[in-house]
Amino acid sequence: MSVPNIVTIRELSKEYRQGEINVTALNNVSLDIAQGEFLTLMGPSGSGKSTLLHIIAGIDRPTRGVCRVQDIDLTKLDESGLADWRNQNVGFVFQTFNLIPVLTAFENVELPLLLTRLNAKRRREQVNTALELVGLAERQKHLPRQLSGGQEQRVAIARALVTDPKLIVADEPTGNLDSNSAQEVLGILQMLSRQIGKTVIMVTHDPKAAAFGSRSIHLEKGELTN
Amino acid sequence: MALPLRYSFRNVLIRWRSTFATVLGIALVVFVFVLLQSLAAGIEKSSGNTGDPRNIMIVRKGSTAESASLISRENLREIQYFEEIARNDRGEPIISADVLVLVNLPRSDGSGEANVLLRGVSPRGVELRPQVRLVAGRWFTPGKREIVVSSRMANRFANFGIGQSFKAGTANFIVVGWLDGGGSAFDSECWMDADECRSVFERDLYSSFLVRPVDESAATKFLERIEADRRFKLKAEKEVEYYRKQTMTAAPIKWLGGFLAIMMSVGAVFAAMNTMYASIGARTREIGTLRVLGFRRRSVVLALLIEGALLALIGGIVGCGVAYLWNGYTTATMGFETFSEIVFEFTVTPRLMAEGLIFAVLVGLLGSFLPSVRASRLPVIAALKSV
C-alpha cells in the first residue's frame, strides 16, 4: 500500500521584485512529499530552497501554482487563517534557533500551546514530554543564554514538536552548530521521522546532513534538477 | 490568544539600561503633574476646611470675596438684633463684624515683602471659629495694638516671634500669640481687635459679618430675611459654602499643572516611542518567530503595548513616589481672592496618584502604539531574515 502524500505541489512559481529587477525564486516546481518522509532540500545559495520551504510552511505565498498540505490549499487562506494553520500543523526549526531570550526553555516550548485550548496542566505535560524527547527535561528552567547552541536547537525542536504537528520544517538547523551538536540534532530529526512518523523537510547545504534524510532533492535557479 | 504578560514584563526588565532614561523622563512628567495638582488640592483643601457649618457669612452684594466687601455700621446695628441670631451666656448676640486689611510685611529670609491678610475680629469672632486655636502666647486685648499671628506664617515673616513687634500702616503692633487654623484659610491670617484695626487703618466700614443662628430653621429664615430686605444690599450664605467657593487660586495652578504635564508628556511620548522603536528593532526576528508560531498581529501589538505601558507605569510609580515625599509640606503662594500670602500644605491624595499613574500609562501606550503597529505589519519572512 502506498503512503499518502502530505504535501502536493503543482507548477509552483514565486517571483518578486528587487528594485527594478524581477527575480524568479521558484519556477514551475511540482513535487509530492509522502507522510513520514525526511526530505532534504539542497542547492546553492539563491536556488529557491528556503523559499520553497517557506511556502510549504505557510509563511510565504507563491505567485502561481498550487501548494496543498494535508489537503488544504494554502493559497486560499488569509493571513489569520495561515497563522492558525501554522500553529496547528507545522513545527519550525531555524538555523539561528529563534528562541525568545526572556523566556525559559519551558516557556519557549509552551508558547505554541498558548494558542490552543489546552489547560495549564495539559500544557505542562506536553512540554515535559517534548523536552524529554530531546533530552532536556532537566534544563527546562534555563534561559536560552544559559544553554549551549546544541541545547538551544534541541529546545527549538521541542517547541516545534509540542503541538504534535504532522509536518516539521527545518531551515539549515545545523548551520550554527559544531559537528557533535549537529549530529545530535540530525539524529533527533531522523528519529522523529522514522520512529514517530513525522514528516520532516530540511533545507541544508551540507551533504553529510542530507545523508540523514530519506530522500534528497536539488534545486537550482528555482527549478528541481532531479 | 495574547502573549503571556511575563513576556512583556521581562522585556522591560531585561533592557533596563536602555529604558532607564525613558522611565526617568516619564517619572519627571508624572512628578510635575502630581506635585502641581497637589498644590491645587492643598489650596482647595485649605478653603474647603474652613468654616463652621452653623455659621452664616454676610458680605456686600456683588463682592466676590470678603476682602472686597464693605458693610456699614448701621447694618451691624440692625442685624445684630435679629431674633434668628443665637445669644451667648451673657445674652450678647453671637455676631462678629470683621475688618480685613492687607498689609505689606517683610519676609524673614530677606527676600522682599509680601501681603499679609490682617483680620480685625469682634469679641465674638474667636468664639464663632472654634477651629482656630491659640497655640502659643495669649489672645490680643481689645483696644490694644496687639496681634496674634498664624503659627504657620511665623517663620515666613520677620518679627513674628512672640514679644516682637512690627510696623504696619502707621502703627506698631506687638505679637502676643500664635494661632493655628487647623489647616484652614485662617492659617494665612493675623488677627487683632476689630475696632482697633478700623482705627489704625482708618476704616469706617466693616468687611463682613459672621453670625451664629439659633438653629437650622432660624438659619434658613435669616438667609431669606437678608436676601429679601432690599435696604441691606447684602449677601448671606453658609460660611462653609462661602469658603468652598474661594478656590479661584487653585484654578490657574491646576491649569498650569495640566498644561505643563501635557507639554512635557509630548516629549515623554517621543522618548517612549524612541525606546520602543529601539527595543522592537533589536528583536525583529523574535517578533517574526512569534508570528511564525501562530501569534496574530493583534497579539504582537497587544504584547508590545503592554510592554510600553509597563515601562511608563514604572516611571509613573517613581514620579508619584517622589511627589509623595512633598505630601504635608507647608508652603505659601499669593491668593488671587485676597492678593495676600496664603499658606497651605501639598496634598498628594490617592486620587491624584491614580491620575498620575493613568497619565503615565497613557504616555506609554501612545509612545508604543506606532512602533507596535509597525512591528506587527512587517512581513514574516522579512522579520525572520532580520539580523
Coordinates of C-alpha atoms in Angstrom, one line a residue:
Chain A
M1 CA 0.0 0.0 0.0
S2 CA 1.4 3.4 -1.0
V3 CA 2.0 6.1 1.7
P4 CA -0.3 9.1 1.3
N5 CA 1.2 12.4 0.3
I6 CA 1.2 15.1 3.0
V7 CA 2.4 17.8 0.6
T8 CA 1.4 18.2 -3.0
I9 CA 2.9 21.0 -5.1
R10 CA 2.0 21.7 -8.7
E11 CA 3.5 24.2 -11.1
L12 CA 4.5 26.4 -8.2
S13 CA 6.3 29.7 -9.0
K14 CA 7.4 32.6 -6.9
E15 CA 8.6 35.9 -8.3
Y16 CA 9.4 39.1 -6.5
R17 CA 10.8 42.4 -7.4
Q18 CA 14.2 43.5 -6.2
G19 CA 14.5 47.2 -7.1
E20 CA 13.9 47.3 -10.8
I21 CA 14.6 43.7 -11.4
N22 CA 12.1 40.8 -11.4
V23 CA 13.6 37.8 -9.6
T24 CA 12.2 34.3 -10.2
A25 CA 12.8 32.4 -6.9
L26 CA 10.8 29.3 -8.0
N27 CA 9.9 28.3 -11.5
N28 CA 7.1 25.8 -12.1
V29 CA 8.1 23.4 -9.3
S30 CA 6.0 20.2 -8.9
L31 CA 6.7 17.9 -6.0
D32 CA 5.0 15.3 -3.8
I33 CA 6.2 14.6 -0.2
A34 CA 4.9 11.5 1.4
Q35 CA 3.8 11.3 5.1
G36 CA 6.7 10.3 7.4
E37 CA 9.3 11.2 4.8
F38 CA 12.6 13.0 5.9
L39 CA 13.1 15.1 2.8
T40 CA 16.2 17.3 2.4
L41 CA 16.2 20.3 0.0
M42 CA 19.7 21.0 -1.3
G43 CA 21.1 23.5 -3.7
P44 CA 23.4 26.6 -3.9
S45 CA 22.5 29.9 -2.3
G46 CA 19.7 31.6 -4.1
S47 CA 18.4 28.4 -5.6
G48 CA 15.0 28.8 -4.0
K49 CA 15.1 26.0 -1.5
S50 CA 14.3 28.2 1.5
T51 CA 11.5 29.9 -0.5
L52 CA 10.0 26.5 -1.2
L53 CA 10.3 25.6 2.4
H54 CA 8.6 28.8 3.5
I55 CA 5.7 28.3 1.1
I56 CA 5.2 24.7 2.3
A57 CA 5.2 26.1 5.9
G58 CA 2.7 28.8 5.1
I59 CA 4.9 31.8 5.9
D60 CA 5.3 32.9 2.3
R61 CA 2.9 32.8 -0.7
P62 CA 3.5 31.6 -4.2
T63 CA 2.9 33.8 -7.2
R64 CA 1.4 31.0 -9.2
G65 CA 0.6 27.3 -8.7
V66 CA -0.8 25.1 -6.0
C67 CA 0.6 24.1 -2.6
R68 CA -1.6 21.7 -0.8
V69 CA -0.6 20.4 2.7
Q70 CA -2.8 17.8 4.2
D71 CA -5.4 18.6 1.5
I72 CA -5.5 22.3 2.4
D73 CA -4.7 24.7 -0.3
L74 CA -2.6 27.2 1.5
T75 CA -3.0 29.9 -1.2
K76 CA -6.7 30.1 -0.3
L77 CA -6.0 31.0 3.4
D78 CA -5.9 34.6 4.6
E79 CA -3.2 36.0 7.0
S80 CA -5.1 34.9 10.2
G81 CA -6.1 31.6 8.7
L82 CA -2.5 30.9 7.8
A83 CA -1.4 31.9 11.4
D84 CA -3.9 29.4 12.9
W85 CA -2.9 26.7 10.4
R86 CA 0.8 27.1 11.1
N87 CA 0.2 26.8 14.8
Q88 CA -1.8 23.5 14.4
N89 CA 0.1 21.8 11.6
V90 CA 3.7 22.9 11.3
G91 CA 6.7 22.9 13.6
F92 CA 9.6 25.2 12.8
V93 CA 13.3 24.8 13.4
F94 CA 15.5 27.7 12.4
Q95 CA 19.2 28.0 11.8
T96 CA 19.5 30.6 14.5
F97 CA 17.3 28.7 16.9
N98 CA 15.0 31.8 17.3
L99 CA 14.2 31.2 21.0
I100 CA 12.7 34.1 22.9
P101 CA 15.6 35.2 25.1
V102 CA 13.4 36.4 28.0
L103 CA 11.6 33.1 28.4
T104 CA 12.9 29.9 29.9
A105 CA 13.3 26.7 27.9
F106 CA 9.9 25.5 29.3
E107 CA 8.2 28.8 28.5
N108 CA 9.6 28.8 25.0
V109 CA 8.3 25.3 24.3
E110 CA 5.0 26.2 25.9
L111 CA 4.5 29.2 23.6
P112 CA 2.7 27.5 20.7
L113 CA 0.4 25.7 23.2
L114 CA -0.8 29.0 24.5
L115 CA -2.7 29.3 21.2
T116 CA -4.5 26.1 21.8
R117 CA -7.4 25.3 24.2
L118 CA -5.3 23.1 26.5
N119 CA -5.4 23.9 30.2
A120 CA -2.2 24.6 32.1
K121 CA -1.9 21.0 33.4
R122 CA -2.1 19.5 29.9
R123 CA 0.3 22.1 28.6
R124 CA 2.8 21.2 31.3
E125 CA 2.5 17.5 30.4
Q126 CA 3.1 18.2 26.7
V127 CA 6.0 20.5 27.3
N128 CA 7.6 17.9 29.6
T129 CA 7.1 15.2 27.1
A130 CA 8.7 17.3 24.3
L131 CA 11.6 18.3 26.4
E132 CA 12.2 14.7 27.5
L133 CA 12.1 13.6 23.9
V134 CA 15.0 16.0 23.1
G135 CA 16.8 15.1 26.3
L136 CA 16.5 18.4 28.0
A137 CA 13.9 17.8 30.8
E138 CA 16.4 18.9 33.4
R139 CA 17.1 22.2 31.7
Q140 CA 13.6 23.5 31.5
K141 CA 14.2 26.4 33.8
H142 CA 17.2 27.7 32.0
L143 CA 17.1 30.8 29.8
P144 CA 18.4 30.4 26.3
R145 CA 21.6 32.3 27.1
Q146 CA 22.3 29.6 29.8
L147 CA 22.3 26.8 27.2
S148 CA 24.8 25.7 24.6
G149 CA 24.0 26.1 20.9
G150 CA 23.1 22.4 20.5
Q151 CA 20.8 22.6 23.6
E152 CA 19.1 25.7 22.2
Q153 CA 18.4 23.9 19.0
R154 CA 17.1 20.9 20.9
V155 CA 14.7 23.3 22.8
A156 CA 13.7 24.7 19.4
I157 CA 12.9 21.2 18.2
A158 CA 10.9 20.5 21.4
R159 CA 9.0 23.7 20.6
A160 CA 8.4 22.5 17.0
L161 CA 7.1 19.2 18.3
V162 CA 5.0 20.3 21.2
T163 CA 1.7 20.8 19.3
D164 CA 2.2 17.4 17.7
P165 CA 2.2 18.7 14.1
K166 CA 2.4 16.2 11.2
L167 CA 5.0 18.4 9.5
I168 CA 8.3 19.7 10.8
V169 CA 10.3 22.2 8.7
A170 CA 13.9 23.0 9.4
D171 CA 15.9 25.7 7.7
E172 CA 19.6 24.9 8.0
P173 CA 19.2 23.6 11.5
T174 CA 22.8 22.7 11.9
G175 CA 24.3 25.7 10.2
N176 CA 25.3 27.3 13.6
L177 CA 26.3 24.2 15.4
D178 CA 29.6 22.3 15.9
S179 CA 29.7 18.8 14.4
N180 CA 28.8 16.9 17.6
S181 CA 25.8 19.1 18.3
A182 CA 24.8 18.9 14.6
Q183 CA 24.9 15.1 14.7
E184 CA 22.6 15.1 17.8
V185 CA 20.1 17.4 16.2
L186 CA 20.1 15.5 12.9
G187 CA 19.7 12.3 14.9
I188 CA 16.6 13.7 16.7
L189 CA 15.1 14.8 13.4
Q190 CA 15.7 11.4 11.9
M191 CA 14.2 9.7 14.9
L192 CA 11.1 12.0 14.6
S193 CA 10.6 10.8 11.1
R194 CA 11.5 7.1 11.5
Q195 CA 10.0 6.4 14.9
I196 CA 7.2 8.9 15.4
G197 CA 6.2 9.2 11.7
K198 CA 6.6 13.0 11.5
T199 CA 7.3 14.4 8.0
V200 CA 10.5 16.4 8.2
I201 CA 11.5 18.8 5.4
M202 CA 15.0 20.2 5.9
V203 CA 17.0 22.7 3.9
T204 CA 20.7 22.1 4.1
H205 CA 23.9 22.9 2.2
D206 CA 25.7 20.0 3.9
P207 CA 25.7 16.6 2.1
K208 CA 26.5 14.9 5.4
A209 CA 23.4 16.4 6.9
A210 CA 21.4 15.4 3.9
A211 CA 22.5 11.8 4.4
F212 CA 20.3 11.7 7.4
G213 CA 17.2 12.2 5.2
S214 CA 15.2 9.5 3.4
R215 CA 15.2 11.5 0.2
S216 CA 17.0 14.5 -1.1
I217 CA 16.0 16.9 -3.9
H218 CA 18.2 19.5 -5.5
L219 CA 17.1 23.0 -6.7
E220 CA 19.0 25.2 -9.0
K221 CA 17.8 28.7 -10.2
G222 CA 14.4 27.9 -8.8
E223 CA 13.9 24.6 -10.6
L224 CA 14.2 21.0 -9.5
T225 CA 17.1 19.3 -11.0
N226 CA 16.4 15.6 -10.1
Chain B
M1 CA -4.7 34.4 22.4
A2 CA -2.4 37.0 23.9
L3 CA 1.2 36.5 24.6
P4 CA 1.9 35.9 28.3
L5 CA 2.3 39.1 30.5
R6 CA 5.7 37.8 31.6
Y7 CA 7.0 38.2 28.1
S8 CA 6.2 42.0 28.2
F9 CA 7.3 42.4 31.8
R10 CA 10.7 40.6 31.3
N11 CA 11.4 42.6 28.2
V12 CA 11.1 45.8 30.2
L13 CA 13.3 44.5 32.9
I14 CA 16.0 42.9 30.7
R15 CA 16.5 46.2 28.8
W16 CA 16.6 48.3 32.0
R17 CA 19.7 50.2 30.9
S18 CA 18.2 51.4 27.6
T19 CA 14.8 52.1 29.2
F20 CA 16.2 53.9 32.3
A21 CA 16.2 57.3 30.6
T22 CA 12.7 56.9 29.4
V23 CA 11.5 55.7 32.8
L24 CA 13.1 58.8 34.4
G25 CA 11.6 61.1 31.8
I26 CA 8.1 59.7 32.5
A27 CA 8.8 59.9 36.2
L28 CA 9.6 63.6 35.8
V29 CA 6.4 64.3 33.9
V30 CA 4.3 62.4 36.5
F31 CA 6.1 64.1 39.3
V32 CA 5.4 67.6 37.9
F33 CA 1.8 66.7 37.2
V34 CA 1.2 65.2 40.7
L35 CA 3.1 68.0 42.5
L36 CA 1.3 70.9 40.8
Q37 CA -2.1 69.2 41.2
S38 CA -1.3 68.5 44.9
L39 CA -0.6 72.3 45.3
A40 CA -4.1 73.0 43.9
A41 CA -5.5 70.2 46.1
G42 CA -3.8 71.8 49.1
I43 CA -5.3 75.2 48.3
E44 CA -8.8 73.7 47.8
K45 CA -8.4 71.6 50.9
S46 CA -7.5 74.7 52.9
S47 CA -10.6 76.6 51.6
G48 CA -12.8 73.5 52.0
N49 CA -11.6 73.0 55.6
T50 CA -12.6 76.5 56.6
G51 CA -15.8 77.5 58.4
D52 CA -18.3 76.2 60.8
P53 CA -21.5 74.7 59.3
R54 CA -23.6 76.5 61.8
N55 CA -22.3 80.0 60.8
I56 CA -23.6 82.4 58.2
M57 CA -21.3 84.8 56.4
I58 CA -22.6 88.2 55.3
V59 CA -20.8 90.3 52.7
R60 CA -21.8 93.2 50.4
K61 CA -23.9 92.0 47.4
G62 CA -21.8 91.8 44.3
S63 CA -18.5 91.3 46.1
T64 CA -16.8 88.0 45.3
A65 CA -14.6 88.0 48.4
E66 CA -14.8 89.2 52.0
S67 CA -11.7 91.4 51.4
A68 CA -13.5 93.3 48.6
S69 CA -16.7 93.8 50.7
L70 CA -17.8 96.9 52.6
I71 CA -20.6 96.9 55.2
S72 CA -21.8 99.9 57.2
R73 CA -22.0 100.1 61.0
E74 CA -25.7 100.9 60.6
N75 CA -26.2 97.5 59.1
L76 CA -24.5 95.9 62.1
R77 CA -26.6 97.8 64.5
E78 CA -29.8 96.5 62.8
I79 CA -28.8 92.9 62.1
Q80 CA -27.3 92.1 65.5
Y81 CA -30.8 92.4 67.0
F82 CA -32.4 89.9 64.6
E83 CA -34.1 87.2 66.7
E84 CA -32.7 84.4 64.5
I85 CA -29.2 85.1 65.9
A86 CA -28.2 83.0 68.9
R87 CA -27.0 84.6 72.1
N88 CA -24.3 83.6 74.5
D89 CA -24.5 83.1 78.2
R90 CA -24.2 86.8 78.8
G91 CA -27.1 87.4 76.4
E92 CA -25.0 89.0 73.7
P93 CA -25.8 88.2 70.1
I94 CA -23.2 85.9 68.6
I95 CA -22.1 88.0 65.7
S96 CA -18.6 89.2 64.7
A97 CA -18.2 92.3 62.5
D98 CA -14.8 91.8 60.9
V99 CA -12.4 94.1 59.1
L100 CA -10.0 92.8 56.6
V101 CA -6.8 94.8 55.7
L102 CA -3.9 93.9 53.5
V103 CA -0.6 94.8 55.0
N104 CA 2.8 94.6 53.3
L105 CA 5.4 93.0 55.6
P106 CA 9.0 91.9 55.1
R107 CA 9.8 88.2 54.8
S108 CA 12.1 86.7 57.4
D109 CA 14.6 85.5 54.8
G110 CA 15.1 89.0 53.4
S111 CA 13.7 88.1 50.0
G112 CA 11.4 91.1 49.9
E113 CA 7.9 91.8 51.1
A114 CA 4.6 90.1 50.8
N115 CA 1.0 90.9 51.5
V116 CA -0.5 89.5 54.7
L117 CA -4.2 89.4 55.5
L118 CA -4.9 91.1 58.8
R119 CA -8.3 90.3 60.3
G120 CA -9.9 92.6 62.8
V121 CA -12.3 90.5 64.8
S122 CA -15.0 91.5 67.2
P123 CA -15.1 89.9 70.6
R124 CA -17.4 87.1 69.4
G125 CA -15.1 86.3 66.4
V126 CA -12.9 83.8 68.2
E127 CA -15.9 82.0 69.7
L128 CA -17.5 81.7 66.3
R129 CA -14.4 80.0 64.9
P130 CA -13.7 77.0 67.2
Q131 CA -11.3 75.5 64.6
V132 CA -8.9 78.4 65.4
R133 CA -6.8 77.6 68.5
L134 CA -4.2 79.6 70.3
V135 CA -1.0 77.5 70.3
A136 CA 1.3 79.9 72.0
G137 CA 1.1 83.2 74.0
R138 CA -2.3 84.7 74.6
W139 CA -5.1 86.4 72.6
F140 CA -5.0 90.1 71.9
T141 CA -6.6 92.5 74.4
P142 CA -9.4 94.6 72.8
G143 CA -8.4 98.2 72.4
K144 CA -4.7 97.5 72.3
R145 CA -2.4 97.3 69.3
E146 CA -1.7 93.6 69.9
I147 CA -1.8 90.9 67.3
V148 CA -2.0 87.1 67.1
V149 CA -0.2 85.7 64.0
S150 CA -0.6 82.3 62.3
S151 CA 1.9 79.9 63.6
R152 CA 2.4 78.6 60.1
M153 CA 3.4 82.1 59.0
A154 CA 5.6 82.8 62.0
N155 CA 8.8 81.6 60.3
R156 CA 7.9 83.2 57.0
F157 CA 7.8 86.8 58.1
A158 CA 10.2 89.0 60.1
N159 CA 9.4 89.9 63.7
F160 CA 6.5 87.4 64.0
G161 CA 8.0 85.9 67.2
I162 CA 6.0 86.4 70.4
G163 CA 7.0 89.6 72.1
Q164 CA 8.4 91.1 68.9
S165 CA 6.8 94.0 67.1
F166 CA 6.4 95.2 63.6
K167 CA 5.1 98.3 61.9
A168 CA 2.0 98.2 59.7
G169 CA 0.2 101.2 58.4
T170 CA 1.0 104.0 60.9
A171 CA 1.2 101.8 64.0
N172 CA 3.5 99.4 65.7
F173 CA 2.0 96.0 66.7
I174 CA 3.2 93.6 69.3
V175 CA 2.9 89.9 68.6
V176 CA 1.3 88.4 71.7
G177 CA 0.3 84.9 70.4
W178 CA 0.3 82.3 67.6
L179 CA -2.9 80.8 66.3
D180 CA -3.4 77.6 64.4
G181 CA -6.3 77.4 61.9
G182 CA -6.3 73.6 61.7
G183 CA -5.3 73.5 58.0
S184 CA -7.9 76.2 57.1
A185 CA -7.7 79.5 55.4
F186 CA -7.3 81.1 58.8
D187 CA -3.7 79.8 58.8
S188 CA -2.9 82.6 56.4
E189 CA -4.2 85.4 58.6
C190 CA -3.2 87.6 61.5
W191 CA -5.9 88.5 64.0
M192 CA -6.4 91.7 66.1
D193 CA -9.2 93.6 67.6
A194 CA -11.7 94.9 65.0
D195 CA -12.2 98.3 66.4
E196 CA -8.5 98.9 66.9
C197 CA -8.0 97.7 63.3
R198 CA -10.6 100.1 62.0
S199 CA -9.0 102.9 63.9
V200 CA -5.4 102.2 62.9
F201 CA -6.2 101.7 59.2
E202 CA -8.9 104.4 59.2
R203 CA -11.7 102.1 58.1
D204 CA -15.2 103.4 58.7
L205 CA -16.7 100.2 57.3
Y206 CA -16.6 96.6 58.1
S207 CA -15.8 93.8 55.6
S208 CA -18.1 91.1 56.7
F209 CA -20.3 89.8 59.5
L210 CA -20.2 86.3 60.8
V211 CA -23.4 85.1 62.5
R212 CA -24.4 82.1 64.5
P213 CA -28.2 81.5 64.1
V214 CA -30.2 79.8 66.9
D215 CA -30.8 76.7 64.9
E216 CA -31.1 75.3 61.3
S217 CA -34.6 76.7 60.8
A218 CA -33.5 80.1 62.1
A219 CA -30.6 79.9 59.7
T220 CA -32.9 79.4 56.8
K221 CA -35.1 82.2 57.9
F222 CA -32.1 84.5 58.5
L223 CA -30.8 83.8 55.0
E224 CA -34.2 84.6 53.5
R225 CA -34.5 87.7 55.5
I226 CA -31.2 89.2 54.5
E227 CA -31.9 88.3 50.9
A228 CA -35.4 89.8 50.9
D229 CA -34.6 93.0 52.7
R230 CA -33.6 95.5 50.0
R231 CA -32.3 98.0 52.4
F232 CA -29.2 96.0 53.2
K233 CA -27.9 95.0 49.7
L234 CA -26.1 92.2 51.4
K235 CA -25.5 88.6 50.5
A236 CA -25.7 85.9 53.2
E237 CA -24.6 82.3 52.8
K238 CA -23.3 79.5 54.9
E239 CA -19.7 80.1 56.0
V240 CA -18.6 76.7 54.7
E241 CA -20.2 77.4 51.3
Y242 CA -18.5 80.8 51.1
Y243 CA -15.1 79.3 51.7
R244 CA -15.7 76.3 49.4
K245 CA -16.2 78.8 46.5
Q246 CA -12.9 80.6 47.4
T247 CA -10.8 78.2 45.3
M248 CA -10.1 80.6 42.5
T249 CA -6.3 80.5 43.3
A250 CA -6.3 76.8 42.7
A251 CA -7.7 77.1 39.2
P252 CA -4.6 78.6 37.5
I253 CA -2.3 76.2 39.3
K254 CA -4.4 73.2 38.2
W255 CA -4.4 74.6 34.7
L256 CA -0.6 75.1 34.8
G257 CA -0.2 71.6 36.1
G258 CA -2.2 70.2 33.3
F259 CA -0.6 72.4 30.7
L260 CA 3.0 71.6 31.8
A261 CA 2.2 67.9 32.1
I262 CA 0.8 67.9 28.6
M263 CA 3.7 69.8 27.2
M264 CA 6.2 67.5 28.9
S265 CA 4.3 64.4 28.1
V266 CA 4.8 65.2 24.4
G267 CA 8.5 64.8 25.0
A268 CA 7.9 61.7 27.1
V269 CA 5.8 60.1 24.4
F270 CA 8.6 60.6 21.9
A271 CA 11.1 59.2 24.4
A272 CA 8.9 56.2 25.0
M273 CA 8.5 55.9 21.2
N274 CA 12.2 56.0 20.7
T275 CA 12.8 53.4 23.3
M276 CA 10.2 51.1 21.9
Y277 CA 11.4 51.5 18.4
A278 CA 14.9 50.6 19.5
S279 CA 13.7 47.7 21.7
I280 CA 11.5 46.3 18.9
G281 CA 14.1 46.9 16.2
A282 CA 16.6 44.8 18.2
R283 CA 14.2 41.8 18.2
T284 CA 12.5 42.0 14.8
R285 CA 13.4 38.3 14.3
E286 CA 11.9 37.4 17.6
I287 CA 8.6 39.1 16.5
G288 CA 8.8 37.2 13.2
T289 CA 9.2 34.0 15.2
L290 CA 6.2 34.7 17.2
R291 CA 4.2 35.3 14.0
V292 CA 5.5 32.0 12.6
L293 CA 4.4 30.2 15.7
G294 CA 0.9 31.4 15.1
F295 CA 0.5 34.5 17.1
R296 CA -1.6 37.0 15.3
R297 CA -0.7 40.6 14.6
R298 CA -3.0 41.9 17.3
S299 CA -1.3 39.6 19.9
V300 CA 2.0 41.1 19.0
V301 CA 0.6 44.6 19.1
L302 CA -1.0 44.0 22.5
A303 CA 2.2 42.5 24.0
L304 CA 4.2 45.5 22.8
L305 CA 1.6 48.0 24.0
I306 CA 1.6 46.3 27.4
E307 CA 5.4 46.5 27.4
G308 CA 5.2 50.3 26.7
A309 CA 2.6 50.7 29.4
L310 CA 4.6 48.8 31.9
L311 CA 7.7 50.8 31.2
A312 CA 5.7 54.0 31.7
L313 CA 4.0 52.6 34.8
I314 CA 7.4 52.1 36.4
G315 CA 8.1 55.8 35.6
G316 CA 4.7 56.7 37.0
I317 CA 5.3 54.9 40.2
V318 CA 8.7 56.6 40.7
G319 CA 7.2 60.0 39.9
C320 CA 4.3 59.5 42.3
G321 CA 6.7 58.2 45.0
V322 CA 8.9 61.2 44.7
A323 CA 5.9 63.6 44.7
Y324 CA 4.5 61.9 47.8
L325 CA 7.6 63.0 49.7
W326 CA 6.2 66.5 49.5
N327 CA 2.9 65.4 51.0
G328 CA 2.1 67.6 54.0
Y329 CA 4.9 70.1 53.3
T330 CA 3.7 73.6 54.1
T331 CA 4.2 76.3 51.6
A332 CA 2.6 79.6 50.5
T333 CA 1.6 81.4 47.4
M334 CA -0.3 84.6 46.6
G335 CA -4.0 84.1 46.7
F336 CA -6.0 85.6 43.9
E337 CA -9.0 86.2 46.1
T338 CA -7.3 88.4 48.6
F339 CA -3.9 89.1 46.9
S340 CA -2.3 88.1 50.1
E341 CA 0.0 85.2 51.0
I342 CA -1.9 82.0 51.6
V343 CA -0.4 79.1 53.5
F344 CA -1.3 75.6 52.6
E345 CA 0.1 72.0 52.5
F346 CA 0.9 70.0 49.5
T347 CA -1.8 67.4 49.4
V348 CA -1.0 64.3 47.4
T349 CA -4.3 62.4 47.5
P350 CA -4.7 58.7 46.4
R351 CA -6.9 60.1 43.6
L352 CA -4.0 62.3 42.4
M353 CA -1.6 59.4 42.5
A354 CA -4.1 57.3 40.5
E355 CA -4.4 60.1 37.9
G356 CA -0.6 60.3 37.7
L357 CA -0.3 56.6 37.1
I358 CA -3.1 56.6 34.5
F359 CA -1.4 59.6 32.8
A360 CA 1.9 57.6 32.8
V361 CA 0.2 54.6 31.2
L362 CA -1.4 56.8 28.6
V363 CA 2.1 58.2 27.7
G364 CA 3.4 54.6 27.5
L365 CA 0.6 53.5 25.3
L366 CA 0.8 56.5 23.0
G367 CA 4.6 56.1 22.7
S368 CA 4.5 52.4 21.9
F369 CA 1.5 52.4 19.6
L370 CA 3.3 53.3 16.3
P371 CA 6.3 51.0 16.9
S372 CA 4.0 48.1 17.8
V373 CA 1.8 48.5 14.7
R374 CA 4.9 48.8 12.6
A375 CA 6.5 45.7 14.0
S376 CA 3.3 43.7 13.6
R377 CA 3.0 44.8 9.9
L378 CA 6.4 43.6 9.0
P379 CA 6.2 40.6 6.6
V380 CA 7.1 37.4 8.5
I381 CA 9.8 36.5 6.0
A382 CA 11.4 39.9 6.2
A383 CA 11.2 39.8 10.0
L384 CA 12.9 36.3 10.1
K385 CA 15.7 37.5 7.9
S386 CA 16.4 40.4 10.1
V387 CA 19.8 40.3 11.8

